[in-house]
Short mmCIF file of C-alpha atoms (C1' of nucleotides) in Angstrom, two decimals:
data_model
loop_
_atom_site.label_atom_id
_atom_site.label_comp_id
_atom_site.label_asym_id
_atom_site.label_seq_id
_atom_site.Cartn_x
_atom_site.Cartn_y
_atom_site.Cartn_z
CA UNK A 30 239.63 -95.23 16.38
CA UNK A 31 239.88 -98.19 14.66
CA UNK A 32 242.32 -99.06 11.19
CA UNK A 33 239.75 -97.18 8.76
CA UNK A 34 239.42 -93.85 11.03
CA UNK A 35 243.34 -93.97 10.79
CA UNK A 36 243.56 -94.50 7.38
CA UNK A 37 241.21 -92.05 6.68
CA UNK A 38 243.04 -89.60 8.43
CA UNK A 39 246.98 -90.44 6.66
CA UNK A 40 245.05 -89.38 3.51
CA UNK A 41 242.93 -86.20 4.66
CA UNK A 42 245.95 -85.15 6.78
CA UNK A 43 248.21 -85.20 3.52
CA UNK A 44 245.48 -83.87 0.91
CA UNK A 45 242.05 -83.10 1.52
CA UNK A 46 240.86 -81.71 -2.05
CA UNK A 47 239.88 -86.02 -3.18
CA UNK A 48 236.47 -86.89 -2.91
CA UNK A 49 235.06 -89.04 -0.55
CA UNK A 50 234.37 -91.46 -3.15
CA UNK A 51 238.12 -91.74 -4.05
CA UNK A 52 238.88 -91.83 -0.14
CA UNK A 53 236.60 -94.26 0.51
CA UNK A 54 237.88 -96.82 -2.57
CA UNK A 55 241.98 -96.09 -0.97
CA UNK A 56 240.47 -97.34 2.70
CA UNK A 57 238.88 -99.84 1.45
CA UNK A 58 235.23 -99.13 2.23
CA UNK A 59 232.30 -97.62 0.29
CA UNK A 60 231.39 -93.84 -0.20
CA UNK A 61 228.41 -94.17 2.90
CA UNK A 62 230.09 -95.07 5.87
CA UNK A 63 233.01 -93.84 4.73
CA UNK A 64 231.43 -90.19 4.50
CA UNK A 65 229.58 -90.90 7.96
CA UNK A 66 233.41 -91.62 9.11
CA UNK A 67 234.64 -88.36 8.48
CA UNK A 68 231.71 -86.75 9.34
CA UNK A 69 232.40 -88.10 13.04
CA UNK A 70 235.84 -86.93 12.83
CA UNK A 71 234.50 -83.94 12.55
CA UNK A 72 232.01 -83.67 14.69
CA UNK A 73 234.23 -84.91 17.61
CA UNK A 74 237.36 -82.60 16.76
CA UNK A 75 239.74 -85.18 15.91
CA UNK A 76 239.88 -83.05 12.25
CA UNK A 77 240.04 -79.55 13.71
CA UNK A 78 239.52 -78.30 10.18
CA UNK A 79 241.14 -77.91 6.63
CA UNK A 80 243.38 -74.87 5.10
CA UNK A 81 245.19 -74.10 2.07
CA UNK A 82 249.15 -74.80 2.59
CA UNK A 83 251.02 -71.73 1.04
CA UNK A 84 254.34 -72.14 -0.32
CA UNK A 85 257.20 -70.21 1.71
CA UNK A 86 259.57 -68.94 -0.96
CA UNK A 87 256.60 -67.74 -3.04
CA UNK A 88 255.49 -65.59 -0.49
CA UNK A 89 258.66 -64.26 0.30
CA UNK A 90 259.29 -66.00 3.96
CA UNK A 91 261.97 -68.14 3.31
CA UNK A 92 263.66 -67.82 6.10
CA UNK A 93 262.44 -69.07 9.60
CA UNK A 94 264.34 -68.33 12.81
CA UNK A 95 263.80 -69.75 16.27
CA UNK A 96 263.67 -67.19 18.97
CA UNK A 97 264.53 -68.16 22.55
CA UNK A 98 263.12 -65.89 25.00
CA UNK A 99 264.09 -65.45 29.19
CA UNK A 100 261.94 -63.58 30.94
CA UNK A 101 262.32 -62.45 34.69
CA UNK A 102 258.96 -61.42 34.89
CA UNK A 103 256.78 -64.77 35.51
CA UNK A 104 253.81 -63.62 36.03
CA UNK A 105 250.19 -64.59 34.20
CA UNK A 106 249.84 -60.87 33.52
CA UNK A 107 253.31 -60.39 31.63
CA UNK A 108 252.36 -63.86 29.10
CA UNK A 109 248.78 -62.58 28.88
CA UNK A 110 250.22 -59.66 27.23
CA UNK A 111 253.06 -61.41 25.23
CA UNK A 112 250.05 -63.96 24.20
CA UNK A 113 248.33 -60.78 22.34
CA UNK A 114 251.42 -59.45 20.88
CA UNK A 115 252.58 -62.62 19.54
CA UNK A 116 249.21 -62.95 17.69
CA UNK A 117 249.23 -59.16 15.93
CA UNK A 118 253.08 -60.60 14.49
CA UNK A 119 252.11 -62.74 11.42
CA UNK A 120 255.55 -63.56 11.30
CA UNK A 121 255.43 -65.69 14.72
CA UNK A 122 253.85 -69.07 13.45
CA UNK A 123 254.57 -71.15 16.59
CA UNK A 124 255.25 -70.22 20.38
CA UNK A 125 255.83 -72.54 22.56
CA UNK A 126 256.12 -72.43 26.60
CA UNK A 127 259.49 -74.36 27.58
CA UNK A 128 260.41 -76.17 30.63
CA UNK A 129 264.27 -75.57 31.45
CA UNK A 130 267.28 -73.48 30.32
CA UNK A 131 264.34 -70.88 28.47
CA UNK A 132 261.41 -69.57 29.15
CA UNK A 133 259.41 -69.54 25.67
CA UNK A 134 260.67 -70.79 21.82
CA UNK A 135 259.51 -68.71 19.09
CA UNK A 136 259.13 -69.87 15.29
CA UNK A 137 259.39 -65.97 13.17
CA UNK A 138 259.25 -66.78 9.15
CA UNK A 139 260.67 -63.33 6.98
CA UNK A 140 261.91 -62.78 4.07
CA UNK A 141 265.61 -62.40 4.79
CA UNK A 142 268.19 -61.20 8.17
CA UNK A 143 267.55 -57.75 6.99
CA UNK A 144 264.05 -58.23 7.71
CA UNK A 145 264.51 -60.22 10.75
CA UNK A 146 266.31 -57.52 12.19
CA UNK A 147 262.92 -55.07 11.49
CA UNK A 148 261.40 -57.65 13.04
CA UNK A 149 263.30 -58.09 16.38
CA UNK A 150 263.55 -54.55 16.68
CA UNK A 151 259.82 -54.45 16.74
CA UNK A 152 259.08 -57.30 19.19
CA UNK A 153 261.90 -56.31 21.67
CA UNK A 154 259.73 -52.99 22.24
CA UNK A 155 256.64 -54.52 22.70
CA UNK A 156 257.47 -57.09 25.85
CA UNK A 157 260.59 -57.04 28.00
CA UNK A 158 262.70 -59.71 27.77
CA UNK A 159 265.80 -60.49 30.16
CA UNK A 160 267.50 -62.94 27.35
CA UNK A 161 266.75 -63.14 24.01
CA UNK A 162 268.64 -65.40 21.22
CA UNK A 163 268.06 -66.20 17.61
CA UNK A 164 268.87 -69.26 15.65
CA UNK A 165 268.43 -69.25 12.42
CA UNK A 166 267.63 -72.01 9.92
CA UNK A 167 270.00 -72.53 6.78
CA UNK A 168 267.47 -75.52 5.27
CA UNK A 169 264.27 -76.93 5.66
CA UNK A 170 264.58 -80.27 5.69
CA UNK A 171 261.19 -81.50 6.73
CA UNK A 172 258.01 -80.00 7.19
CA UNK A 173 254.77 -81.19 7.95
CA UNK A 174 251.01 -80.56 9.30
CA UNK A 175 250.49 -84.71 9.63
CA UNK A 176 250.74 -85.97 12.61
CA UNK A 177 251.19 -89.58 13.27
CA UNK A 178 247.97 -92.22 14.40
CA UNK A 179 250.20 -94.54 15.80
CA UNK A 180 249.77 -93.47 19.30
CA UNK A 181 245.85 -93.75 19.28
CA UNK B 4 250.43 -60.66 -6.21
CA UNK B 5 247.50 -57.65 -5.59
CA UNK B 6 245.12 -57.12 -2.85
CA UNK B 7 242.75 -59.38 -3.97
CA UNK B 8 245.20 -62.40 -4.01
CA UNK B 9 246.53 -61.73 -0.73
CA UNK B 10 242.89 -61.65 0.73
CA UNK B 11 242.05 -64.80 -0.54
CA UNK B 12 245.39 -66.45 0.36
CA UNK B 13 244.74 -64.82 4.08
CA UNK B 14 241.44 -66.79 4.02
CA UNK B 15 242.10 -69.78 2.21
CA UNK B 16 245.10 -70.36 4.73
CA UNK B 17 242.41 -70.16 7.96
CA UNK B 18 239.41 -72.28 6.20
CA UNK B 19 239.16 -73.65 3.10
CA UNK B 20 236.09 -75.74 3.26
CA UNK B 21 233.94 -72.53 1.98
CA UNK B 22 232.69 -72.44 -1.59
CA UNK B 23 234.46 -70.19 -4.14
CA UNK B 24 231.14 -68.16 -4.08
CA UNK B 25 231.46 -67.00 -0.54
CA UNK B 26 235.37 -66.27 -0.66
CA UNK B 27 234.69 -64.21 -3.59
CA UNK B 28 232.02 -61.79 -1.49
CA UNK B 29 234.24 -61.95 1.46
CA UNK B 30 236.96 -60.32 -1.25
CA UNK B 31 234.61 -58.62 -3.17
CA UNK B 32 235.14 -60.13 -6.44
CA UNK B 33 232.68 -62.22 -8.11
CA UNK B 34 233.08 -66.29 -8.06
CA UNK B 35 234.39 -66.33 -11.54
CA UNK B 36 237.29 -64.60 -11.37
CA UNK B 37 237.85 -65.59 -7.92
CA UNK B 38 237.74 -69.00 -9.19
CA UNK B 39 240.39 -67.88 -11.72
CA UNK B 40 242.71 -66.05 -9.04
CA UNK B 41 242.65 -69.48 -6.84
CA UNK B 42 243.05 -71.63 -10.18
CA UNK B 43 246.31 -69.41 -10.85
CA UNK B 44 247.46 -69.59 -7.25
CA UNK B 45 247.36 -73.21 -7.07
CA UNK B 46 249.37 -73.36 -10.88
CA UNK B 47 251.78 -71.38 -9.75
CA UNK B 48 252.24 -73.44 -6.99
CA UNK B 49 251.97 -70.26 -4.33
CA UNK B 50 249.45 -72.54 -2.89
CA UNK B 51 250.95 -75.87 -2.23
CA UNK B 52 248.18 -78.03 -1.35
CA UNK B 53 244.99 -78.73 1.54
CA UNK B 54 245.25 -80.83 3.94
CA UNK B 55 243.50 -81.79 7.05
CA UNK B 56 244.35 -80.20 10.45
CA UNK B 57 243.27 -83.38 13.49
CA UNK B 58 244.06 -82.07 17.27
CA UNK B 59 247.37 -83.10 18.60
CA UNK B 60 245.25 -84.15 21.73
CA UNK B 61 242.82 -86.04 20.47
CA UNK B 62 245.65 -88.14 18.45
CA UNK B 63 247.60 -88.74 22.02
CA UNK B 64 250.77 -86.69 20.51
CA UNK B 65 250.06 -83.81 22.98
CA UNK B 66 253.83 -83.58 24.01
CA UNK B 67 255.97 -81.71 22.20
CA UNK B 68 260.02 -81.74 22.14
CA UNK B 69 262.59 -79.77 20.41
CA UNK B 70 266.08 -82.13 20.09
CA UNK B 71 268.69 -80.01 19.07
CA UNK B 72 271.79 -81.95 17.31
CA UNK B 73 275.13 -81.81 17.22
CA UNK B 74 277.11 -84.15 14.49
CA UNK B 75 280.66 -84.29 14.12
CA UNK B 76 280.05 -85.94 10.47
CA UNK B 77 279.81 -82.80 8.28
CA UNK B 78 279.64 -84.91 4.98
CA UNK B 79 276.46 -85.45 2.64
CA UNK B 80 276.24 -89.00 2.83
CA UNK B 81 275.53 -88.40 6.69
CA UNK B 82 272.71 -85.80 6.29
CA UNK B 83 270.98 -87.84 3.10
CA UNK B 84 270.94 -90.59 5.87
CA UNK B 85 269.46 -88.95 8.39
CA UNK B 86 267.15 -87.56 5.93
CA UNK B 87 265.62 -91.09 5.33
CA UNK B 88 265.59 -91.68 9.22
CA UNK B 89 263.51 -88.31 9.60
CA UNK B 90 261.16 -89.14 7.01
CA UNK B 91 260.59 -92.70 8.56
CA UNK B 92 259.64 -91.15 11.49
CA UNK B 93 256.33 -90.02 11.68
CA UNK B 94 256.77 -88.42 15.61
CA UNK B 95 259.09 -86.08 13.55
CA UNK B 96 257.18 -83.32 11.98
CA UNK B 97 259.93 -80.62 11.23
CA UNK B 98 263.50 -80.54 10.69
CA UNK B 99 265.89 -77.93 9.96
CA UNK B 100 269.73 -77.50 9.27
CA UNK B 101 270.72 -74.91 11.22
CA UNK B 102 273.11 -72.21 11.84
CA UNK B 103 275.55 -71.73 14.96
CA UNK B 104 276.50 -73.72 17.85
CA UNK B 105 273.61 -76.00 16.54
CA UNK B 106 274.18 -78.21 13.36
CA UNK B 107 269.89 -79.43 13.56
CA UNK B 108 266.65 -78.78 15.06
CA UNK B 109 263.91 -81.32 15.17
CA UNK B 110 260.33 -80.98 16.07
CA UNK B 111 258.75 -84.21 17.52
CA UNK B 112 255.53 -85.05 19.05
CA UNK B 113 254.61 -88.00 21.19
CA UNK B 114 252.52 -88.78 24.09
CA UNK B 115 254.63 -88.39 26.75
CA UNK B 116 258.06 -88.59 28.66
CA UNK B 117 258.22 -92.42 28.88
CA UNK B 118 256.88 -92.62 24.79
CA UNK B 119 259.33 -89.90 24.02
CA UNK B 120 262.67 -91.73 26.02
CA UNK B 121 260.97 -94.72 23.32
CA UNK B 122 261.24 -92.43 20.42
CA UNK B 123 264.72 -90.99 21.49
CA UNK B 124 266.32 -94.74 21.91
CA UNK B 125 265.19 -95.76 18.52
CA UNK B 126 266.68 -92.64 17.08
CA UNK B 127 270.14 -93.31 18.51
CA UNK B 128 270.45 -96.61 17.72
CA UNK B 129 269.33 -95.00 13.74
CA UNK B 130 272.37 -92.38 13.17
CA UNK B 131 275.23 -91.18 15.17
CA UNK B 132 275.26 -87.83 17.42
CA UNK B 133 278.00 -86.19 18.73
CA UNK B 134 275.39 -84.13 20.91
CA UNK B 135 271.68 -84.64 21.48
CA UNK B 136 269.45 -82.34 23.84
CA UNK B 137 266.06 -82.22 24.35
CA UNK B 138 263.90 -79.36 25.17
CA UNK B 139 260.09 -80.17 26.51
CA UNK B 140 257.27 -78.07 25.66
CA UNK B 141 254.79 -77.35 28.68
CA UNK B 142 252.22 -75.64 26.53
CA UNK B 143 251.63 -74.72 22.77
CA UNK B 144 250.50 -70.78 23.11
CA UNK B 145 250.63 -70.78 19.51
CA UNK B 146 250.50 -72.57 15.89
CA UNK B 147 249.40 -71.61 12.45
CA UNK B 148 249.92 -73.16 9.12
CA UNK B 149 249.28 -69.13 7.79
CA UNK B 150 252.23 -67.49 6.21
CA UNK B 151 252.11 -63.77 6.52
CA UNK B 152 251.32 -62.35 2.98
CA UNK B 153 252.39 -58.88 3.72
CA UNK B 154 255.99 -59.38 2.07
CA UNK B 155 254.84 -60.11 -1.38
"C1'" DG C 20 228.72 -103.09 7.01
"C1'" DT C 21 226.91 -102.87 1.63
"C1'" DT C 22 224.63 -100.96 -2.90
"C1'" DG C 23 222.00 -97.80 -5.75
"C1'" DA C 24 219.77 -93.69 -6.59
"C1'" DA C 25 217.63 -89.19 -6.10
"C1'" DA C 26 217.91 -84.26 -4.88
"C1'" DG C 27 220.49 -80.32 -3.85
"C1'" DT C 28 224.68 -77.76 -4.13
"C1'" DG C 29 229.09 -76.34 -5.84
"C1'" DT C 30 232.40 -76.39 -9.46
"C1'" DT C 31 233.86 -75.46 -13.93
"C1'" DC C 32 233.88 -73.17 -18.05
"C1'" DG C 33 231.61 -71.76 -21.97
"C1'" DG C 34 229.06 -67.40 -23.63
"C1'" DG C 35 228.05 -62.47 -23.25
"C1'" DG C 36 229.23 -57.11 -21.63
"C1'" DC D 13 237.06 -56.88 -14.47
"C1'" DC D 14 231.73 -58.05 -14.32
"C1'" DC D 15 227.35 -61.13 -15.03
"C1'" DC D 16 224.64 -65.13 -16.87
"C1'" DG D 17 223.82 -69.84 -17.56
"C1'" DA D 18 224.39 -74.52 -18.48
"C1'" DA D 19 226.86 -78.89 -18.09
"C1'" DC D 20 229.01 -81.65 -14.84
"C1'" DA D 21 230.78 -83.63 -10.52
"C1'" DC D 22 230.36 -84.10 -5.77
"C1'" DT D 23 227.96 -84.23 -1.54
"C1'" DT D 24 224.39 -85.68 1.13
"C1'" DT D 25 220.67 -88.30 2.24
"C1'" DC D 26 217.50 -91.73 1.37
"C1'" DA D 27 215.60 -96.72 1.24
"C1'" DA D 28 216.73 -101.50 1.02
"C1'" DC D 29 219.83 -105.36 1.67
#
DNA sequence: GTTGAAAGTGTTCGGGG
DNA sequence: CCCCGAACACTTTCAAC
């Protein structure tokens, strides 16, 4: 990937509604090959795809809370099954598998603690858990779906 | 915020490369006033933006770390700096003020240990911790930019 | 890599019911 | 809310440099 392909990607990572006309005159390059650029990006799954970001507070999930999870049961079975359940919860929007101290690091996005509470109460019978803690976030500083080129 | 709305924010939030005319039969509206709906969405800011998704992989960032952070500087000069250090950073992708024994959570992505123990020097020498820790992901199970809609 | 241009498609926004 | 239709812009693909 050279400087263009980055570039390319700074601007379709941070808005993706410009043409490619418009993209093509911020990189520096002509609509063609800049089209045939992203095209490529594409095709090779560097640009997995492109969705509508949805504000939080307007949709009533203002809160997030991470979730850190201990399990005793470490087999492929009992995260096969947590894999599904954390899928049919909307409100999980990342779910990560730790190394150390715990097991597995939830992201949940509600409304409020009333709601979270619905929520845990829900989740807790669904998988068996032999910890469970929730953190919860007072302000979101930062947030963002760009990642950095620098390491290409 | 009616049926309709929801549907196309459910969709809109997976993919929205597809033409107004083809979300409107997937809701069962026609494309002009499916056209309206997403016009008023995006005025009322419920939808913030689109923006490419690229593959954490395929941009060498396939590591992620939570650092949880400790200050003993609870004054608003400290976090406003710290705000300008996260925002320089482009390995830092989300950053909350927490609640609890924690005072922040960051999200970071790099390519691996020895680019991360590079990441975590630089951010030292940038503000001053009372208590850092780092938390390594071994796998991402899940992540979606897709808020739930059912709390509207 | 560049330009220019043609054809097809989607968007946008009138008009009607 | 629906449909129709007509500008208009953008995408996509040429051929030629």
């Amino acid at each position: 990937m050279d400087k263009f392909d980055k570039k390319i990607l700074q601007l379709l990572q941070q808005d993706c509604t410009p043409a490619v006309s418009e993209i093509a005159k911020q990189v520096g390059l002509s609509t063609t090959p800049c089209w045939r650029r992203i095209q490529a990006l594409e095709k090779s799954g560097v640009i997995k795809g492109r969705v509508a970001i949805a504000d939080p507070e307007k949709l009533n999930v203002g809160l997030t809370v991470f979730v850190t999870i201990k399990t005793n049961q470490h087999n492929p079975q009992w995260l096969n099954d947590f894999r599904k359940v954390a899928n049919d919860f909307k409100e999980i929007v990342e779910f990560y598998r730790m190394s150390g101290e715990v097991d597995y690091l939830l992201r949940v996005v509600v409304p409020d603690m009333k709601a979270y509470d619905t929520f845990y109460r829900k989740l807790i019978t669904r998988a068996n858990f032999s910890d469970i803690s929730s953190s919860f976030a007072m302000e979101e500083i930062k947030y963002t779906t760009a990642l950095p080129v620098e390491y290409t």
